[in-house]
Coordinates of C-alpha atoms and ligand atoms in Angstrom, one line a residue:
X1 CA -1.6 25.1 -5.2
X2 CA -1.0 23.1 -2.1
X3 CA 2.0 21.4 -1.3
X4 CA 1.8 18.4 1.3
X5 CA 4.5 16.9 3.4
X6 CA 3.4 13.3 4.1
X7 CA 4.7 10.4 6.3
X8 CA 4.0 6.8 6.5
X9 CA 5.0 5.0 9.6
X10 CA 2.6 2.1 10.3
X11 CA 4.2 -0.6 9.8
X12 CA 7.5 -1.7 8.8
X13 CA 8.2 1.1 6.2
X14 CA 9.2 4.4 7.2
X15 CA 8.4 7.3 4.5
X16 CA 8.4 10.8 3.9
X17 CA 6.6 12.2 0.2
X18 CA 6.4 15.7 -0.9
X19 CA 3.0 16.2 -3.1
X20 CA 2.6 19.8 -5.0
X21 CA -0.8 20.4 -6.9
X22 CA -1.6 16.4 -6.8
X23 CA 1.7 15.7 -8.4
X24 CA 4.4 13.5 -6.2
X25 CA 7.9 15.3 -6.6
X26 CA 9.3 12.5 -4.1
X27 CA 8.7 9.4 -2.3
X28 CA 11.8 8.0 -0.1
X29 CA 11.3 4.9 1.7
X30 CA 13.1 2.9 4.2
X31 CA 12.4 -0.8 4.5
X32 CA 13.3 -2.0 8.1
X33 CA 15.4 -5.4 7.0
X34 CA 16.0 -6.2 10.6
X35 CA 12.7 -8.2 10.8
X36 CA 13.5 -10.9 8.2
X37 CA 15.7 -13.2 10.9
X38 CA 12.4 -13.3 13.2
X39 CA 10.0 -14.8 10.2
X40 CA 7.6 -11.9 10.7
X41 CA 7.5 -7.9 11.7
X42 CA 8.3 -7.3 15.5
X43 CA 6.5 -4.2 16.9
X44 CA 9.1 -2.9 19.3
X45 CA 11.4 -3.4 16.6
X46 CA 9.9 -1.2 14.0
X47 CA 8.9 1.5 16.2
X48 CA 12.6 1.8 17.0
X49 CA 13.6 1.3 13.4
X50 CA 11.2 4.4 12.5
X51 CA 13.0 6.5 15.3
X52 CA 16.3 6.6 13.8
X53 CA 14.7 6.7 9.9
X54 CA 12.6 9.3 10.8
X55 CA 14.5 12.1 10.2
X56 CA 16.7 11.4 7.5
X57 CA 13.8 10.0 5.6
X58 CA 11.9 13.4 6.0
X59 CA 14.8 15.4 4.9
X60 CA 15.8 13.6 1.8
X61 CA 12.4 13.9 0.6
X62 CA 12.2 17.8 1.3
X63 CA 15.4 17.6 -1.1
X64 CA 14.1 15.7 -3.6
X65 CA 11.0 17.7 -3.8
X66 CA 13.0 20.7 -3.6
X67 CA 15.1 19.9 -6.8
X68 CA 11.7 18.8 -8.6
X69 CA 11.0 22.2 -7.9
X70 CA 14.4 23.9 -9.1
X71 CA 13.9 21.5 -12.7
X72 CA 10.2 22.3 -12.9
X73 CA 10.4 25.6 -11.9
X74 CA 9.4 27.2 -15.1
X75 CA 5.8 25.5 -14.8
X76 CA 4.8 28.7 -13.6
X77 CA 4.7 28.0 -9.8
X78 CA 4.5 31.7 -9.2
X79 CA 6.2 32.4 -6.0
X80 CA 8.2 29.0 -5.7
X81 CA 10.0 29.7 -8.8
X82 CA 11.5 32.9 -8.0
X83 CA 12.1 32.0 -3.9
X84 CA 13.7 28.5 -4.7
X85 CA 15.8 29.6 -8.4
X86 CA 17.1 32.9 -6.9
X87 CA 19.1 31.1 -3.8
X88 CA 20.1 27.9 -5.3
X89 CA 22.8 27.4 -3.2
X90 CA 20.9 27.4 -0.3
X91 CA 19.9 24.5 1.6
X92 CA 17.0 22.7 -0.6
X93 CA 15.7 20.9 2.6
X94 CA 14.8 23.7 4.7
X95 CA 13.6 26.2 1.0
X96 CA 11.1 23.6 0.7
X97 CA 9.7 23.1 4.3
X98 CA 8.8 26.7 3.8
X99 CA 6.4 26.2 1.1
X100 CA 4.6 23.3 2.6
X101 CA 1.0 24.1 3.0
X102 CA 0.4 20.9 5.3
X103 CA 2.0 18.1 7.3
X104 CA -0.2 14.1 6.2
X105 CA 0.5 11.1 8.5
X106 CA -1.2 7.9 8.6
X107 CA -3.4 7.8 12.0
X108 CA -4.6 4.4 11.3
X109 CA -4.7 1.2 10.8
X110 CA -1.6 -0.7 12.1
X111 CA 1.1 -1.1 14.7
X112 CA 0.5 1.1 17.7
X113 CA 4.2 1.6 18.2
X114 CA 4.9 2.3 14.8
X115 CA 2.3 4.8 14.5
X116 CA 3.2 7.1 17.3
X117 CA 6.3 7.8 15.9
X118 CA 4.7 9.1 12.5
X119 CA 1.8 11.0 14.6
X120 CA 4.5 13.0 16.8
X121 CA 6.3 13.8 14.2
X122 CA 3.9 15.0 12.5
X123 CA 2.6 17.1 14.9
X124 CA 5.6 18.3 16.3
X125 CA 6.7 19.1 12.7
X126 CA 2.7 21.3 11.9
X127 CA 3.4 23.1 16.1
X128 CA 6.9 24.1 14.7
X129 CA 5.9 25.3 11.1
X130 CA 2.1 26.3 12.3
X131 CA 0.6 24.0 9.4
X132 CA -2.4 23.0 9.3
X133 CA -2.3 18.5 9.8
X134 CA -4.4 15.9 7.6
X135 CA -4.9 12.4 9.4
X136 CA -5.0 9.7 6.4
X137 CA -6.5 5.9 7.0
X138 CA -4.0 3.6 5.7
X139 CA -6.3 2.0 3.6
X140 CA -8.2 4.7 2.3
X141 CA -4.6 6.0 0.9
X142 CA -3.7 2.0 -1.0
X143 CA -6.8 3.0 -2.7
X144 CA -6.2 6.5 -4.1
X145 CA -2.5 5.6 -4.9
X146 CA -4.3 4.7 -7.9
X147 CA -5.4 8.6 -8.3
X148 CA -0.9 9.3 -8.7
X149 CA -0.2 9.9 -12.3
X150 CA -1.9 10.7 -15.7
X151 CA -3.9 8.0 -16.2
X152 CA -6.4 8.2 -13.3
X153 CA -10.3 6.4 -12.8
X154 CA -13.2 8.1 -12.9
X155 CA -15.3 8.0 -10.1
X156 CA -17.3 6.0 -9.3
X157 CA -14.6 3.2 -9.6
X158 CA -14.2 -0.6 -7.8
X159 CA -10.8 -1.0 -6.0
X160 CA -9.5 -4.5 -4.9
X161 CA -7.3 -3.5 -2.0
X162 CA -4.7 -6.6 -1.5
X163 CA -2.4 -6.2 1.5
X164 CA 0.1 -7.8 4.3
X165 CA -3.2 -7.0 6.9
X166 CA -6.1 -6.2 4.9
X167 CA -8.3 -7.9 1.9
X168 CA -11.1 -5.6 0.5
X169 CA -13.6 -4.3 -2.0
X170 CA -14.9 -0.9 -2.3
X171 CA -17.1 1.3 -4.3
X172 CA -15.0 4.9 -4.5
X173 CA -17.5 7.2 -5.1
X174 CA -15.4 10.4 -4.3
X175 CA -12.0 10.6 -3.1
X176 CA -13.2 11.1 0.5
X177 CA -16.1 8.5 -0.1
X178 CA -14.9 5.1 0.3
X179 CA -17.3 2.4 1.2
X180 CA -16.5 -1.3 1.4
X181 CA -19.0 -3.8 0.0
X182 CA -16.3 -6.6 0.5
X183 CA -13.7 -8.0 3.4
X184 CA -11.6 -10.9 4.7
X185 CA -13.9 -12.6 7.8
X186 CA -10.1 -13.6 8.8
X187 CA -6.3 -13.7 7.0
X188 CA -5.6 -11.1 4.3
X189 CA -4.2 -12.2 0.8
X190 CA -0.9 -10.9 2.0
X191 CA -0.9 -13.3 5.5
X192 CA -2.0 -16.1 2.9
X193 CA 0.7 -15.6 0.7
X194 CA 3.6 -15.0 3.8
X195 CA 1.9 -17.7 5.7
X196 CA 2.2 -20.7 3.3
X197 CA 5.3 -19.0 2.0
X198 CA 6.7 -20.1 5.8
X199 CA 5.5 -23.1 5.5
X200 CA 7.6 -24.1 2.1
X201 CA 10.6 -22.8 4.9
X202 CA 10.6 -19.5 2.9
X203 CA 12.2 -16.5 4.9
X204 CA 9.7 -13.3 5.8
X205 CA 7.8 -11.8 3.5
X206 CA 7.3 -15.1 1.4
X207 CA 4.7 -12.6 -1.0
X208 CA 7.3 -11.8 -3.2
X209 CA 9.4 -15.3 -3.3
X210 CA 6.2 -17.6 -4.4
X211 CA 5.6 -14.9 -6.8
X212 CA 9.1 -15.5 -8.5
X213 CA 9.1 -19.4 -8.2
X214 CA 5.5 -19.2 -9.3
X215 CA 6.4 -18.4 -12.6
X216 CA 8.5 -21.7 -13.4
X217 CA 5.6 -23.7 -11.8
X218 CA 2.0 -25.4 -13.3
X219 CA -0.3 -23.7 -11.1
X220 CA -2.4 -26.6 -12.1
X221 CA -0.2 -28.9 -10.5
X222 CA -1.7 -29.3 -7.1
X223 CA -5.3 -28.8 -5.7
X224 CA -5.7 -26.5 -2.5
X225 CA -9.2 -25.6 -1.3
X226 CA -11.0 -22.8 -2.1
X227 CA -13.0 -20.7 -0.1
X228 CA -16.8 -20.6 -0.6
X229 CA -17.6 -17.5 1.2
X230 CA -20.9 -15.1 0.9
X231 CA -21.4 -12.0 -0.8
X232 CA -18.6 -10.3 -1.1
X233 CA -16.6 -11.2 1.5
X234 CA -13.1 -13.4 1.9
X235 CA -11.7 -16.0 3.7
X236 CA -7.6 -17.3 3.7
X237 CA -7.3 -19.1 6.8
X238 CA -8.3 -22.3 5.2
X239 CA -5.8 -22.5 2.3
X240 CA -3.3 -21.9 4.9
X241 CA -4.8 -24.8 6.7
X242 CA -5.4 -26.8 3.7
X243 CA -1.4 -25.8 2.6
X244 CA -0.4 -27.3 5.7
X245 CA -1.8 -30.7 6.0
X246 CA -0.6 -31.1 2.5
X247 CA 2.8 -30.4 3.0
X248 CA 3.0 -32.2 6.4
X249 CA 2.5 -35.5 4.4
X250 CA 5.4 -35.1 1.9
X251 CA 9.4 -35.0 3.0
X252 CA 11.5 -32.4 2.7
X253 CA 12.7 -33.5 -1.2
X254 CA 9.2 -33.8 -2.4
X255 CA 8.7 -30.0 -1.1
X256 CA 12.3 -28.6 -2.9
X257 CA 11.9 -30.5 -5.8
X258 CA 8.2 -29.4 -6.5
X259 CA 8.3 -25.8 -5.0
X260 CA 8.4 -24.0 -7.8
X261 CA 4.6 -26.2 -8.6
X262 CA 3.8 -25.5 -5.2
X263 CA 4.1 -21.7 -5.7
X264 CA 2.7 -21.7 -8.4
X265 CA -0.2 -23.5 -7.1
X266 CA -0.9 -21.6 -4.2
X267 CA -0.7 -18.4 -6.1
X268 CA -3.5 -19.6 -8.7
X269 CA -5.3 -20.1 -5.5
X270 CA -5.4 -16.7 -4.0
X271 CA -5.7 -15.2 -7.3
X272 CA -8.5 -17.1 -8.4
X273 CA -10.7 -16.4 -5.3
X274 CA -9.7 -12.4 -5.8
X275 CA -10.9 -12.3 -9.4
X276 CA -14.0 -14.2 -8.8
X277 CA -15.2 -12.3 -5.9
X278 CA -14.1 -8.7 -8.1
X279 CA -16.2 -10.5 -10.9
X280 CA -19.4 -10.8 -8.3
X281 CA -18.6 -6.9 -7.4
X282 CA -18.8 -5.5 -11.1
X283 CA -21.9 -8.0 -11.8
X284 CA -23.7 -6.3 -8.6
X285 CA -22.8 -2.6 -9.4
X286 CA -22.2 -2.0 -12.9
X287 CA -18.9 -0.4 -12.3
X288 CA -16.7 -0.6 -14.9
X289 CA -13.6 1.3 -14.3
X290 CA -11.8 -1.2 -11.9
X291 CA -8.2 -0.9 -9.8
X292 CA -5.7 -2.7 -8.0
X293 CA -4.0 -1.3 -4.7
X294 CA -1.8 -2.7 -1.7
X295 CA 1.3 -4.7 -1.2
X296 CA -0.2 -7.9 -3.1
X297 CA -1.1 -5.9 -6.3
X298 CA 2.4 -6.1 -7.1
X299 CA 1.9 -10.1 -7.4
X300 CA 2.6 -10.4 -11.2
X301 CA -0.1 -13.9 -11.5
X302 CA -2.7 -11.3 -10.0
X303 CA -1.9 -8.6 -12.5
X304 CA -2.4 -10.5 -15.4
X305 CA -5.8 -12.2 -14.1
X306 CA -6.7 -9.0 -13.1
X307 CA -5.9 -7.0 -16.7
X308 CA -7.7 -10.6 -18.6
X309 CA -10.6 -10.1 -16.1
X310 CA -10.3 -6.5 -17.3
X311 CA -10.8 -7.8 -20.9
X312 CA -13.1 -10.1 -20.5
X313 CA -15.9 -7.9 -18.5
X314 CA -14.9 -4.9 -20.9
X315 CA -13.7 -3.1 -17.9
X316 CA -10.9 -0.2 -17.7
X317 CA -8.4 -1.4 -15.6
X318 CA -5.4 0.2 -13.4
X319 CA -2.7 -0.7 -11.6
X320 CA -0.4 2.0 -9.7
X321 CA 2.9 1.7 -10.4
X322 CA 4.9 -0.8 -8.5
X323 CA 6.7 1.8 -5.8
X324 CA 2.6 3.3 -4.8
X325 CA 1.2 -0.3 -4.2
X326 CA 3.6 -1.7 -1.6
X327 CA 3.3 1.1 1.4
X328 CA 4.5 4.2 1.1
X329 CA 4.1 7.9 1.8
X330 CA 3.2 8.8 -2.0
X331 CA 0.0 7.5 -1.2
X332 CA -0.9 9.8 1.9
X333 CA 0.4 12.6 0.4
X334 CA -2.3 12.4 -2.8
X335 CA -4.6 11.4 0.3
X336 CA -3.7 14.2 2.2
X337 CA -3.7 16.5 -0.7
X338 CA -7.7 15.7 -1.6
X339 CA -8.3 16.2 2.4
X340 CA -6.9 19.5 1.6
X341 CA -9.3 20.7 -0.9
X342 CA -12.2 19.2 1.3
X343 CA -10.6 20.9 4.5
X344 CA -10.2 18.1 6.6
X345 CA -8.5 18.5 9.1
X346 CA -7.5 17.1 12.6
X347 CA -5.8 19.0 15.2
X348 CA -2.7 18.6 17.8
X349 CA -4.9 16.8 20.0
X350 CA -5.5 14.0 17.2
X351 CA -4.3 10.5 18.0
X352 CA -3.4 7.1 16.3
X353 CA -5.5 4.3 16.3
X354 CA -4.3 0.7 15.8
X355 CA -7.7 -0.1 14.6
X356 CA -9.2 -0.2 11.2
X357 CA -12.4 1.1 12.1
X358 CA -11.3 4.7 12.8
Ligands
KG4_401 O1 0.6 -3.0 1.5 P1 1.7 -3.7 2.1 O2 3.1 -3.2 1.7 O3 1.7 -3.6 3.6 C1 0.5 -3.6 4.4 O4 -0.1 -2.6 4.5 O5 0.2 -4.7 4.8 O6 1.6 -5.2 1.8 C2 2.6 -6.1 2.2 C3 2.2 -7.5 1.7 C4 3.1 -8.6 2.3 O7 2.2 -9.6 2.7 C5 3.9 -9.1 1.1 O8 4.2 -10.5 1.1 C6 2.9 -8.8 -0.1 O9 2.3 -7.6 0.3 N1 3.6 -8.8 -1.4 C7 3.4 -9.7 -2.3 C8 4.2 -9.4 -3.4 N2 4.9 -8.2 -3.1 C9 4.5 -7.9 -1.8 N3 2.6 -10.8 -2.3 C10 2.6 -11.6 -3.4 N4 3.4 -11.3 -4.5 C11 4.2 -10.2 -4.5 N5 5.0 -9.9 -5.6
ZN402 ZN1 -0.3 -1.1 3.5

């Protein structure tokens, strides 16, 4: 029955997860709010944000984890239950460090900065406690956020990933086989959305603000162009473009008194060119059991298109709950915990890599 201390650190969240047998017990996360006055994340910033977060973040989610234990102690968790519920008084943080089997952090993608922090922590955290340490892709973790919970897809399964720095497709075919058949040549949907959010003079991340104007706007209202890209793959950098020359024309009135159309516009946009290129993916591979993962999947016009495309193609849909899909340490930790069972494993010499291709 492992039990996985995780940490997230790559970009401007810093968070710490406890994950016992495949079931979270806690997820605490700390979003840096010092980037909004700057219109975008700054990396010196955030790696100094995740210095001071660090620890704190780590230790409340060893005490969270620690009461799940204490509540769900009668489960039968053998050893746990009699070690935590005789000393209850004691100090839950440090009770729980000693049942952790293994220390997750992401290694990659994303800031450099950011993920240093996470890495030495980790590994000074697996020298201390002589745990064994899991290195988790950022990416590969968005994905089986959608493996948290009950209600889990069956492998193999299609997963739309739909974040601030990535846009892709995959065919899951285990949880440690990932392969992408699908990616953006250039923006992600989540630079599309905070892009032309800035643009309307919306303050960082505009993702979620076009979302909530979007719903009191026609999405049919105005025309932006749509990408006509090959096979599988994306392209953003030309709504953003096509956004832009729009809006340069009209005053500053016409864009208040029409954002909510805007929005709502732009949003129809990205959402259409998702679900038509997820569409193309079940047509080519006769996957059926489809998900949603990242920061964008919490984009309510993209949820419904994606649970109607769901319908329409007869497909089984899922959607992790709203705390897995933005980022967040949850997601290592169920990452780290099927790295577990397959033994992989990285040692104190591992590093991070700003690079998706790790
Ligand atoms: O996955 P995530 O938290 O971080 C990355 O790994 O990039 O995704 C962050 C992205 C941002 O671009 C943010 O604007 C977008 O997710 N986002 C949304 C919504 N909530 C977050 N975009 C559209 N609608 C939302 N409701
Ligand atoms: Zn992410």
């Amino acid at each position: 029955m492992p039990i996985i201390l995780a940490i997230e650190s790559s970009c401007d969240e810093t968070s710490a997860s406890v994950c016992i047998d495949g079931i979270i017990a806690s997820n605490v996360i700390a979003t840096q709010s010092i980037h909004e006055k700057y219109g975008g994340v700054v990396p010196e910033l955030a790696s100094r944000a995740h210095v001071e977060n660090i620890v704190p973040v780590v230790e409340q989610a060893l005490e969270e984890s620690g009461e799940w234990l204490v509540v769900n102690g009668k489960l039968g968790i053998g050893n746990l239950e009699s070690g935590i519920g005789e000393q209850q008084n004691l100090n839950l943080k440090s009770q729980t460090l000693n049942f952790i089997d293994a220390i997750a952090f992401t290694q990659a993608p994303g800031l450099m900065g950011s993920l240093l922090v996470g890495t030495q922590f980790a590994k000074s955290l697996a020298l201390a406690l002589d745990k064994p340490l899991i290195g988790v892709h950022h990416m590969q973790a968005h994905v089986l956020a959608n493996l948290i919970g009950d209600d889990k897809p069956n492998f193999p399964f299609l997963c739309l990933t739909v974040s601030g720095g990535h846009t892709q497709i995959v065919i899951a075919h285990t949880p440690t086989n990932l392969e992408i058949i699908g990616q953006t040549i250039d923006d992600a949907a989540g630079e599309a959305f905070d892009k032309t959010a800035k643009l309307l003079g919306l303050p960082y991340p505009g993702g979620p603000l076009i979302d909530k104007y979007a719903k009191l706007g026609n999405p049919l209202a105005f025309k932006f162009a749509e990408p006509q890209i090959s096979e599988l793959n994306f392209s953003f950098s030309g709504l953003k473009t096509s956004v832009l020359y729009f809006l340069q024309k009209q005053t500053v009135e016409f864009i208040q008194e029409n954002l909510n159309d805007l929005c709502a516009s732009i949003q129809h946009t990205i959402c259409n060119t998702l679900i038509k290129k997820m569409k193309k993916a079940i047509a080519q591979t006769g996957i059926k059991e489809i998900c949603l993962a990242g920061g964008v999947s919490a984009n309510s016009g993209l949820r419904n298109a994606f649970e109607s495309l769901g319908k329409e193609l007869n497909c089984k849909t899922f959607i992790p709950q709203f705390e897995y899909c933005t980022d967040n340490a949850a997601m290592i930790a169920i990452t780290g915990y099927y790295k577990y069972l397959a033994s992989e494993f990285v040692d104190l010499s591992a590093n991070p890599s700003a690079r998706a291709e790790w």
